[in-house]
Coordinates of N, CA and C in Angstrom, one line a residue:
Chain A
D1 N 0.9 -1.2 0.0 CA 0.0 0.0 0.0 C 0.9 1.2 0.0
T2 N 0.9 2.0 -1.1 CA 1.7 3.2 -1.2 C 0.9 4.4 -1.3
E3 N -0.1 4.5 -0.4 CA -1.1 5.5 -0.6 C -1.3 6.3 0.7
V4 N -1.6 7.6 0.5 CA -2.0 8.4 1.6 C -3.5 8.8 1.3
T5 N -4.4 8.5 2.2 CA -5.8 8.7 2.0 C -6.2 9.9 2.9
Q6 N -7.1 10.7 2.4 CA -7.7 11.8 3.2 C -9.2 11.8 3.1
T7 N -9.8 12.1 4.2 CA -11.2 12.3 4.2 C -11.6 13.5 5.0
P8 N -12.7 14.2 4.7 CA -13.5 14.1 3.5 C -12.7 14.7 2.3
K9 N -13.3 14.5 1.1 CA -12.7 15.1 -0.1 C -13.1 16.6 -0.2
H10 N -14.3 16.9 0.2 CA -14.8 18.2 0.3 C -15.4 18.5 1.6
L11 N -15.3 19.7 2.1 CA -15.9 20.1 3.3 C -16.3 21.6 3.3
V12 N -17.6 21.8 3.6 CA -18.1 23.2 3.7 C -18.5 23.4 5.1
M13 N -18.0 24.5 5.7 CA -18.3 24.7 7.1 C -18.5 26.2 7.4
G14 N -19.3 26.5 8.4 CA -19.5 27.9 8.8 C -18.4 28.3 9.8
M15 N -18.3 29.6 10.1 CA -17.2 30.1 10.9 C -17.4 29.6 12.4
T16 N -18.6 29.1 12.8 CA -18.7 28.7 14.2 C -18.6 27.2 14.3
N17 N -18.5 26.5 13.2 CA -18.5 25.0 13.2 C -17.2 24.5 13.8
K18 N -17.2 23.2 14.2 CA -16.0 22.5 14.5 C -16.0 21.2 13.6
K19 N -14.9 21.0 12.9 CA -14.8 19.9 12.0 C -13.4 19.3 12.1
S20 N -13.2 18.1 11.6 CA -11.9 17.5 11.6 C -11.6 16.9 10.2
L21 N -10.3 17.1 9.8 CA -9.8 16.4 8.6 C -9.0 15.2 9.1
K22 N -9.1 14.1 8.2 CA -8.4 12.9 8.6 C -7.4 12.5 7.5
C23 N -6.3 12.0 7.9 CA -5.3 11.5 7.0 C -4.8 10.1 7.5
E24 N -4.6 9.2 6.6 CA -4.1 7.9 7.0 C -3.1 7.3 6.0
Q25 N -2.1 6.7 6.5 CA -1.1 6.0 5.7 C -0.7 4.7 6.3
H26 N -0.5 3.7 5.5 CA -0.1 2.4 6.0 C 1.2 1.9 5.4
M27 N 2.1 2.9 5.2 CA 3.4 2.6 4.6 C 4.5 2.5 5.6
G28 N 4.2 2.6 6.9 CA 5.1 2.5 8.0 C 5.9 3.8 8.1
H29 N 5.5 4.9 7.5 CA 6.2 6.2 7.6 C 6.0 6.7 9.0
R30 N 7.0 7.4 9.5 CA 6.9 7.9 10.9 C 6.9 9.4 10.9
A31 N 7.0 10.1 9.7 CA 6.9 11.5 9.6 C 5.6 11.8 8.8
M32 N 4.8 12.7 9.3 CA 3.6 13.1 8.7 C 3.4 14.6 8.7
Y33 N 2.8 15.1 7.6 CA 2.8 16.6 7.4 C 1.4 17.1 7.1
W34 N 1.1 18.3 7.5 CA -0.1 19.0 7.0 C 0.4 20.2 6.2
Y35 N -0.2 20.4 5.0 CA 0.1 21.5 4.1 C -1.2 22.2 3.8
K36 N -1.1 23.5 3.6 CA -2.2 24.3 3.1 C -1.9 24.8 1.7
Q37 N -2.8 24.6 0.7 CA -2.5 25.1 -0.6 C -3.6 25.9 -1.2
K38 N -3.3 27.2 -1.5 CA -4.3 28.1 -2.1 C -4.2 27.9 -3.6
A39 N -5.3 28.3 -4.3 CA -5.3 28.0 -5.8 C -4.1 28.7 -6.5
K40 N -3.6 27.9 -7.4 CA -2.4 28.3 -8.2 C -1.2 28.7 -7.4
K41 N -1.1 28.2 -6.2 CA 0.1 28.5 -5.4 C 0.7 27.1 -4.9
P42 N 2.0 27.2 -4.5 CA 2.6 25.9 -4.0 C 2.0 25.6 -2.6
P43 N 2.2 24.4 -2.1 CA 1.8 24.0 -0.8 C 2.6 24.8 0.3
E44 N 2.0 25.1 1.4 CA 2.7 25.8 2.5 C 2.7 24.8 3.7
L45 N 3.8 24.6 4.3 CA 3.9 23.7 5.4 C 3.2 24.3 6.6
M46 N 2.4 23.4 7.3 CA 1.7 23.9 8.5 C 2.3 23.2 9.7
F47 N 2.3 21.8 9.7 CA 2.8 21.1 10.8 C 3.5 19.8 10.3
V48 N 4.5 19.4 11.2 CA 5.2 18.1 11.0 C 5.1 17.3 12.2
Y49 N 4.8 16.1 12.1 CA 4.8 15.1 13.2 C 5.9 14.1 12.9
S50 N 6.7 13.8 13.9 CA 7.8 12.8 13.8 C 7.6 11.9 14.9
Y51 N 7.5 10.6 14.6 CA 7.2 9.6 15.7 C 6.1 10.0 16.6
E52 N 5.0 10.5 16.0 CA 3.8 10.9 16.7 C 4.0 12.1 17.6
K53 N 5.1 12.8 17.5 CA 5.3 14.0 18.3 C 5.4 15.2 17.3
L54 N 4.8 16.3 17.8 CA 4.8 17.5 16.9 C 6.2 18.1 16.9
S55 N 6.8 18.1 15.7 CA 8.2 18.6 15.5 C 8.2 20.0 15.0
I56 N 7.3 20.4 14.1 CA 7.3 21.7 13.6 C 5.8 22.2 13.5
N57 N 5.7 23.5 14.0 CA 4.5 24.2 13.9 C 4.9 25.5 13.2
E58 N 4.5 25.7 12.0 CA 4.9 26.9 11.2 C 4.0 28.1 11.6
S59 N 4.0 28.4 12.9 CA 3.2 29.6 13.4 C 1.8 29.6 12.9
V60 N 1.2 28.5 12.9 CA -0.2 28.3 12.5 C -1.1 28.8 13.6
P61 N -2.2 29.5 13.2 CA -3.2 30.0 14.2 C -3.8 28.8 15.0
S62 N -4.1 29.1 16.2 CA -4.6 28.0 17.1 C -6.0 27.5 16.7
R63 N -6.6 28.1 15.8 CA -7.9 27.6 15.3 C -7.7 26.3 14.5
F64 N -6.4 26.0 14.2 CA -6.0 24.7 13.6 C -5.3 23.9 14.6
S65 N -5.8 22.7 14.9 CA -5.2 21.9 16.0 C -4.9 20.5 15.5
P66 N -3.6 20.2 15.3 CA -3.3 18.9 14.8 C -3.3 17.8 15.9
E67 N -3.4 16.6 15.5 CA -3.4 15.5 16.4 C -2.9 14.3 15.7
C68 N -2.0 13.5 16.4 CA -1.5 12.3 15.8 C -1.7 11.1 16.7
P69 N -2.9 10.5 16.6 CA -3.3 9.4 17.6 C -2.4 8.2 17.5
N70 N -1.9 7.9 16.4 CA -1.0 6.8 16.2 C -0.1 7.0 15.0
S71 N 0.8 6.1 14.7 CA 1.7 6.3 13.6 C 1.1 6.3 12.2
S72 N -0.1 5.8 12.1 CA -0.7 5.8 10.8 C -1.7 6.9 10.5
L73 N -2.1 7.6 11.6 CA -3.2 8.5 11.5 C -2.8 9.9 11.9
L74 N -3.3 10.9 11.1 CA -3.1 12.3 11.4 C -4.4 13.0 11.3
N75 N -4.8 13.8 12.3 CA -6.0 14.6 12.2 C -5.7 16.1 12.2
L76 N -6.6 16.9 11.7 CA -6.5 18.3 11.8 C -7.9 18.8 12.2
H77 N -7.9 19.3 13.5 CA -9.2 19.8 14.0 C -9.3 21.3 13.7
L78 N -10.5 21.6 13.3 CA -10.8 23.0 12.8 C -11.9 23.6 13.7
H79 N -11.6 24.8 14.1 CA -12.6 25.5 15.0 C -12.5 27.0 14.7
A80 N -13.7 27.6 14.5 CA -13.8 29.1 14.4 C -12.9 29.6 13.2
L81 N -13.0 28.9 12.1 CA -12.2 29.3 11.0 C -12.7 30.6 10.3
Q82 N -11.9 31.2 9.5 CA -12.2 32.4 8.7 C -12.4 32.0 7.3
P83 N -13.1 32.8 6.5 CA -13.2 32.5 5.1 C -11.9 32.4 4.3
E84 N -10.9 33.2 4.8 CA -9.6 33.1 4.2 C -8.8 31.8 4.4
D85 N -9.4 31.0 5.3 CA -8.8 29.6 5.5 C -9.3 28.6 4.5
S86 N -10.2 29.1 3.6 CA -10.6 28.2 2.5 C -9.4 27.9 1.6
A87 N -9.2 26.6 1.4 CA -8.0 26.1 0.7 C -8.1 24.6 0.5
L88 N -7.1 24.1 -0.2 CA -6.9 22.6 -0.3 C -5.9 22.3 0.8
Y89 N -6.3 21.3 1.7 CA -5.4 20.9 2.7 C -4.9 19.5 2.4
L90 N -3.5 19.5 2.3 CA -2.8 18.3 1.9 C -2.1 17.6 3.0
C91 N -2.2 16.3 3.1 CA -1.5 15.5 4.1 C -0.3 14.8 3.3
A92 N 0.8 14.6 3.9 CA 1.9 13.9 3.3 C 2.6 13.0 4.4
S93 N 3.3 12.1 3.9 CA 4.1 11.3 4.9 C 5.5 10.9 4.2
S94 N 6.4 10.6 5.0 CA 7.7 10.1 4.5 C 8.4 9.2 5.6
Q95 N 9.4 8.5 5.2 CA 10.1 7.6 6.1 C 10.9 8.4 7.1
E96 N 11.1 7.8 8.2 CA 11.8 8.5 9.3 C 12.7 7.6 10.1
E97 N 13.5 6.8 9.3 CA 14.4 5.9 9.9 C 15.8 6.0 9.3
G98 N 16.8 6.2 10.1 CA 18.1 6.4 9.6 C 18.4 7.9 9.3
F99 N 19.6 8.2 9.2 CA 20.0 9.6 9.1 C 19.3 10.4 8.0
A100 N 19.4 9.8 6.8 CA 18.9 10.5 5.6 C 17.5 10.1 5.2
A101 N 16.9 9.3 6.0 CA 15.6 8.7 5.5 C 14.5 9.8 5.3
H102 N 14.5 10.8 6.1 CA 13.4 11.8 6.0 C 13.7 12.7 4.8
L103 N 14.8 12.5 4.1 CA 15.0 13.3 2.9 C 14.3 12.6 1.7
D104 N 13.8 11.4 2.0 CA 13.2 10.6 1.0 C 11.9 11.3 0.5
E105 N 11.3 10.7 -0.5 CA 10.1 11.3 -1.1 C 8.9 11.5 0.0
Q106 N 8.3 12.6 -0.1 CA 7.1 12.8 0.6 C 5.9 12.4 -0.3
F107 N 5.1 11.4 0.2 CA 3.9 11.0 -0.5 C 2.7 11.8 -0.1
F108 N 2.1 12.4 -1.0 CA 0.9 13.3 -0.8 C -0.4 12.6 -0.9
G109 N -1.3 13.0 -0.1 CA -2.7 12.5 -0.3 C -3.4 13.4 -1.3
P110 N -4.7 13.1 -1.7 CA -5.4 13.9 -2.7 C -5.9 15.2 -2.2
G111 N -5.9 15.4 -0.8 CA -6.3 16.6 -0.3 C -7.8 16.7 0.1
T112 N -8.1 17.6 1.0 CA -9.5 18.0 1.3 C -9.7 19.4 0.9
R113 N -10.7 19.6 0.1 CA -11.1 21.0 -0.4 C -12.0 21.6 0.6
L114 N -11.5 22.6 1.4 CA -12.2 23.2 2.5 C -12.8 24.6 2.0
T115 N -14.1 24.8 2.3 CA -14.7 26.1 2.0 C -15.3 26.5 3.3
V116 N -14.9 27.8 3.8 CA -15.4 28.3 5.0 C -16.4 29.5 4.6
L117 N -17.6 29.4 5.0 CA -18.6 30.4 4.7 C -18.7 31.5 5.7
Chain B
A1 N 18.2 30.8 4.5 CA 17.0 30.3 4.0 C 17.1 29.9 2.5
Q2 N 16.4 28.9 2.2 CA 16.4 28.5 0.8 C 15.4 29.2 0.0
T3 N 15.6 29.4 -1.3 CA 14.6 29.9 -2.2 C 14.6 29.0 -3.5
V4 N 13.5 28.8 -4.1 CA 13.3 28.1 -5.3 C 12.6 29.0 -6.3
T5 N 13.1 29.2 -7.5 CA 12.5 30.1 -8.4 C 12.2 29.3 -9.7
Q6 N 10.9 29.4 -10.1 CA 10.5 28.9 -11.4 C 10.0 30.1 -12.2
S7 N 10.7 30.4 -13.2 CA 10.5 31.7 -13.9 C 9.4 31.6 -15.0
Q8 N 8.9 30.4 -15.3 CA 7.9 30.2 -16.3 C 6.5 29.9 -15.7
P9 N 5.7 30.8 -15.5 CA 4.4 30.5 -14.8 C 3.5 29.6 -15.7
E10 N 3.6 29.7 -17.0 CA 2.8 28.8 -17.9 C 3.6 28.5 -19.1
M11 N 3.4 27.2 -19.6 CA 4.1 26.8 -20.8 C 3.1 25.9 -21.5
S12 N 3.3 25.8 -22.8 CA 2.5 24.8 -23.6 C 3.4 24.1 -24.6
V13 N 3.0 22.9 -24.9 CA 3.9 22.0 -25.8 C 2.9 21.2 -26.7
Q14 N 3.3 20.9 -27.9 CA 2.5 20.0 -28.7 C 2.8 18.6 -28.3
E15 N 1.7 17.8 -28.4 CA 1.8 16.4 -28.1 C 3.0 15.8 -28.9
A16 N 3.8 14.9 -28.2 CA 4.9 14.2 -28.8 C 6.2 15.1 -28.9
E17 N 6.1 16.4 -28.6 CA 7.3 17.2 -28.6 C 8.0 17.2 -27.3
T18 N 9.1 17.9 -27.2 CA 9.9 17.9 -26.0 C 9.8 19.3 -25.4
V19 N 9.7 19.4 -24.1 CA 9.6 20.7 -23.4 C 10.6 20.7 -22.2
T20 N 11.1 21.8 -21.8 CA 12.0 21.9 -20.7 C 11.5 23.0 -19.7
L21 N 11.3 22.6 -18.5 CA 10.9 23.5 -17.4 C 12.1 23.9 -16.6
S22 N 12.2 25.2 -16.3 CA 13.4 25.7 -15.6 C 13.2 25.9 -14.1
C23 N 14.2 25.7 -13.4 CA 14.2 25.9 -11.9 C 15.6 26.3 -11.5
T24 N 15.6 27.4 -10.7 CA 16.9 27.7 -10.0 C 16.6 27.8 -8.5
Y25 N 17.7 27.6 -7.8 CA 17.5 27.6 -6.3 C 18.7 28.3 -5.7
D26 N 18.5 28.7 -4.5 CA 19.6 29.4 -3.8 C 19.7 28.8 -2.4
T27 N 20.9 28.3 -2.0 CA 21.2 27.7 -0.7 C 22.6 27.8 -0.4
S28 N 22.9 27.8 0.9 CA 24.3 27.8 1.3 C 24.7 26.4 1.7
E29 N 23.8 25.5 1.7 CA 24.0 24.1 2.1 C 24.7 23.3 1.0
N30 N 25.4 22.3 1.4 CA 26.2 21.5 0.4 C 25.4 20.1 0.2
N31 N 24.7 19.7 1.2 CA 24.0 18.4 1.1 C 22.5 18.7 1.0
Y32 N 21.9 18.3 -0.1 CA 20.4 18.6 -0.2 C 19.9 17.7 -1.3
Y33 N 18.6 17.7 -1.5 CA 17.9 16.9 -2.5 C 17.0 17.9 -3.3
L34 N 16.8 17.6 -4.5 CA 15.9 18.4 -5.4 C 14.9 17.5 -6.0
F35 N 13.7 18.0 -6.1 CA 12.6 17.2 -6.6 C 11.8 18.0 -7.7
W36 N 11.2 17.3 -8.6 CA 10.1 17.8 -9.4 C 8.8 17.0 -9.0
Y37 N 7.8 17.8 -8.6 CA 6.5 17.2 -8.3 C 5.5 17.7 -9.4
K38 N 4.5 16.8 -9.7 CA 3.5 17.1 -10.7 C 2.2 17.0 -10.0
Q39 N 1.3 18.1 -10.2 CA 0.0 18.1 -9.6 C -1.0 18.3 -10.8
P40 N -1.6 17.2 -11.2 CA -2.6 17.3 -12.3 C -3.9 18.0 -11.8
P41 N -4.8 18.4 -12.7 CA -6.0 19.0 -12.2 C -6.8 18.2 -11.2
S42 N -6.6 16.9 -11.1 CA -7.3 16.1 -10.1 C -6.7 16.3 -8.7
R43 N -5.6 17.1 -8.6 CA -5.0 17.5 -7.4 C -3.9 16.7 -6.7
Q44 N -3.9 15.4 -7.0 CA -2.9 14.5 -6.3 C -1.5 14.9 -6.7
M45 N -0.7 15.3 -5.7 CA 0.7 15.7 -6.0 C 1.5 14.4 -6.0
I46 N 2.3 14.2 -7.1 CA 3.1 13.0 -7.2 C 4.5 13.4 -7.6
L47 N 5.5 12.6 -7.1 CA 6.9 12.8 -7.4 C 7.2 12.4 -8.8
V48 N 7.8 13.2 -9.6 CA 8.2 12.9 -10.9 C 9.6 12.4 -10.9
I49 N 10.5 13.1 -10.3 CA 11.9 12.8 -10.3 C 12.7 13.4 -9.2
R50 N 13.7 12.8 -8.7 CA 14.5 13.4 -7.6 C 16.0 13.4 -8.0
Q51 N 16.7 14.3 -7.4 CA 18.2 14.4 -7.6 C 18.9 14.6 -6.3
E52 N 19.9 13.8 -6.0 CA 20.7 14.0 -4.8 C 21.8 15.0 -5.2
A53 N 22.1 16.0 -4.4 CA 23.1 17.0 -4.8 C 24.5 16.4 -4.9
Y54 N 24.8 15.3 -4.2 CA 26.1 14.8 -4.2 C 26.4 13.9 -5.5
K55 N 25.3 13.6 -6.2 CA 25.4 12.8 -7.4 C 25.6 13.7 -8.6
Q56 N 26.7 13.5 -9.4 CA 26.9 14.3 -10.6 C 26.0 13.9 -11.7
Q57 N 25.7 12.6 -11.8 CA 24.9 12.1 -12.9 C 23.5 12.6 -12.8
N58 N 22.9 13.1 -13.9 CA 21.6 13.6 -14.0 C 20.6 12.4 -13.9
A59 N 19.5 12.7 -13.1 CA 18.5 11.6 -12.9 C 17.6 11.5 -14.1
T60 N 17.2 10.3 -14.4 CA 16.2 10.1 -15.5 C 15.1 9.1 -15.0
E61 N 13.9 9.3 -15.5 CA 12.8 8.4 -15.2 C 12.0 8.4 -16.4
N62 N 12.2 7.4 -17.3 CA 11.5 7.2 -18.5 C 11.6 8.4 -19.4
R63 N 10.5 9.1 -19.6 CA 10.5 10.3 -20.5 C 10.9 11.6 -19.8
F64 N 11.2 11.5 -18.5 CA 11.6 12.6 -17.7 C 13.0 12.6 -17.4
S65 N 13.7 13.7 -17.5 CA 15.1 13.8 -17.2 C 15.4 15.2 -16.7
V66 N 16.5 15.3 -15.9 CA 16.8 16.6 -15.4 C 18.2 17.0 -15.9
N67 N 18.4 18.3 -15.9 CA 19.8 18.9 -16.1 C 20.2 19.6 -14.9
F68 N 21.0 18.9 -14.1 CA 21.4 19.5 -12.7 C 22.7 20.1 -12.9
Q69 N 22.8 21.4 -12.6 CA 24.0 22.2 -12.7 C 24.3 22.7 -11.3
K70 N 25.0 22.0 -10.5 CA 25.2 22.4 -9.1 C 25.8 23.7 -8.9
A71 N 26.8 24.0 -9.7 CA 27.5 25.3 -9.5 C 26.6 26.5 -9.9
A72 N 25.8 26.3 -10.9 CA 24.9 27.3 -11.3 C 23.6 27.3 -10.5
K73 N 23.4 26.3 -9.6 CA 22.2 26.1 -8.8 C 21.0 26.1 -9.8
S74 N 21.1 25.2 -10.7 CA 20.0 25.1 -11.7 C 19.6 23.6 -11.8
F75 N 18.2 23.4 -12.0 CA 17.7 22.1 -11.9 C 16.5 22.1 -12.9
S76 N 16.7 21.9 -14.2 CA 15.6 21.9 -15.1 C 15.1 20.5 -15.4
L77 N 13.8 20.5 -15.8 CA 13.2 19.2 -16.1 C 12.8 19.1 -17.6
K78 N 13.3 18.1 -18.2 CA 13.0 17.9 -19.6 C 11.9 16.7 -19.8
I79 N 10.9 17.0 -20.5 CA 9.8 16.0 -20.7 C 9.9 15.7 -22.2
S80 N 10.2 14.5 -22.6 CA 10.3 14.0 -24.0 C 9.0 13.4 -24.4
D81 N 8.7 13.4 -25.7 CA 7.5 12.8 -26.2 C 6.3 13.1 -25.3
S82 N 6.0 14.4 -25.2 CA 4.9 14.9 -24.3 C 3.6 14.2 -24.6
Q83 N 2.9 13.9 -23.5 CA 1.6 13.2 -23.6 C 0.5 14.1 -23.0
L84 N -0.7 13.9 -23.4 CA -1.8 14.7 -22.8 C -1.9 14.6 -21.3
G85 N -1.5 13.4 -20.8 CA -1.6 13.2 -19.4 C -0.5 14.0 -18.6
D86 N 0.4 14.6 -19.3 CA 1.5 15.4 -18.7 C 0.9 16.8 -18.3
T87 N -0.2 17.1 -18.8 CA -0.8 18.4 -18.5 C -1.0 18.5 -17.0
A88 N -0.4 19.5 -16.4 CA -0.4 19.6 -14.9 C 0.4 20.8 -14.4
M89 N 0.3 21.1 -13.2 CA 1.2 22.0 -12.5 C 2.4 21.3 -12.1
Y90 N 3.6 21.8 -12.4 CA 4.8 21.2 -12.0 C 5.6 22.1 -11.0
F91 N 5.9 21.5 -9.9 CA 6.6 22.2 -8.8 C 8.0 21.7 -8.6
C92 N 9.0 22.6 -8.6 CA 10.3 22.3 -8.3 C 10.4 22.4 -6.8
A93 N 11.2 21.5 -6.1 CA 11.2 21.6 -4.6 C 12.6 21.3 -4.2
F94 N 13.0 21.8 -3.0 CA 14.3 21.6 -2.4 C 14.1 21.2 -1.0
I95 N 15.0 20.3 -0.5 CA 15.1 20.0 0.9 C 16.5 19.8 1.3
G96 N 16.9 20.5 2.4 CA 18.3 20.4 2.9 C 18.5 19.2 3.8
A97 N 19.7 18.8 4.0 CA 20.0 17.7 4.8 C 19.6 18.0 6.2
G98 N 19.0 17.0 6.9 CA 18.5 17.2 8.2 C 17.3 18.1 8.4
S99 N 16.6 18.3 7.3 CA 15.4 19.2 7.4 C 14.1 18.5 7.0
Y100 N 13.0 18.9 7.5 CA 11.7 18.4 7.1 C 11.1 19.4 6.1
Q101 N 11.7 20.6 6.0 CA 11.1 21.7 5.3 C 11.3 21.5 3.8
L102 N 10.3 21.2 3.1 CA 10.3 21.1 1.6 C 9.9 22.5 1.0
T103 N 10.9 23.1 0.4 CA 10.7 24.5 -0.1 C 10.3 24.3 -1.6
F104 N 9.1 24.8 -1.9 CA 8.6 24.7 -3.3 C 8.8 26.0 -4.1
G105 N 9.0 25.9 -5.4 CA 8.9 27.0 -6.3 C 7.4 27.3 -6.5
K106 N 7.1 28.4 -7.2 CA 5.7 28.8 -7.4 C 5.0 28.0 -8.4
G107 N 5.7 27.2 -9.2 CA 5.0 26.2 -10.1 C 5.0 26.7 -11.5
T108 N 5.0 25.8 -12.4 CA 4.8 26.0 -13.9 C 3.6 25.2 -14.3
K109 N 2.6 25.9 -14.9 CA 1.5 25.2 -15.5 C 1.8 24.8 -16.9
L110 N 1.8 23.5 -17.1 CA 2.1 22.9 -18.4 C 0.9 22.4 -19.1
S111 N 0.6 22.9 -20.3 CA -0.5 22.4 -21.1 C 0.1 21.6 -22.3
V112 N -0.4 20.4 -22.5 CA 0.0 19.6 -23.7 C -1.1 19.7 -24.7
I113 N -0.8 20.2 -25.8 CA -1.9 20.4 -26.9 C -1.9 19.3 -27.9
P114 N -3.1 18.8 -28.1 CA -3.2 17.7 -29.1 C -2.8 18.1 -30.5

């Protein structure tokens, strides 16, 4: 299985809603990532988890709350979002064993298209 | 900090022809990896090709090859025998040794014309 899956594919939410995005991989990867991608722009890194611990938080507002319940699963909890948070949210994973392993390919999921009304 | 520059926002190529997408980068690091990612309109980002900075030989993957010029900090992608399925956004990306931070260029939108 060389796949990263993300659910839901599309999500529409109001500014007062609470929702969650889910990402799953079964490749044994120990590094997992959340990216935000606006239309016609490159992905922007939000968070990195390494061995289920938060390694990097790129100064993301607290209305985005990541969670890594186990090595295969990564969630992004959303609360009180703004319309400007509407974007494609991509999850990715990569190996994390050995010195150079995390330089290996990042496998991306298909993304969740989020619209905040 | 690293920067990646893709100077061609959009390109088009006739089916079966060859096209080259350019990418330059700036870094003070000596050990790093470079990638070309493809993102078709269906959104899934997939790796096209990777290059290790310590390898002088240019990477190739079937119809895709790179021209890696380390001294010039240049990393162009050549697509031979272009196919309609090559229509996509192409991102050049850099990652330094010991880093999780994948730095992307702004992308080149490639259209393959029948």
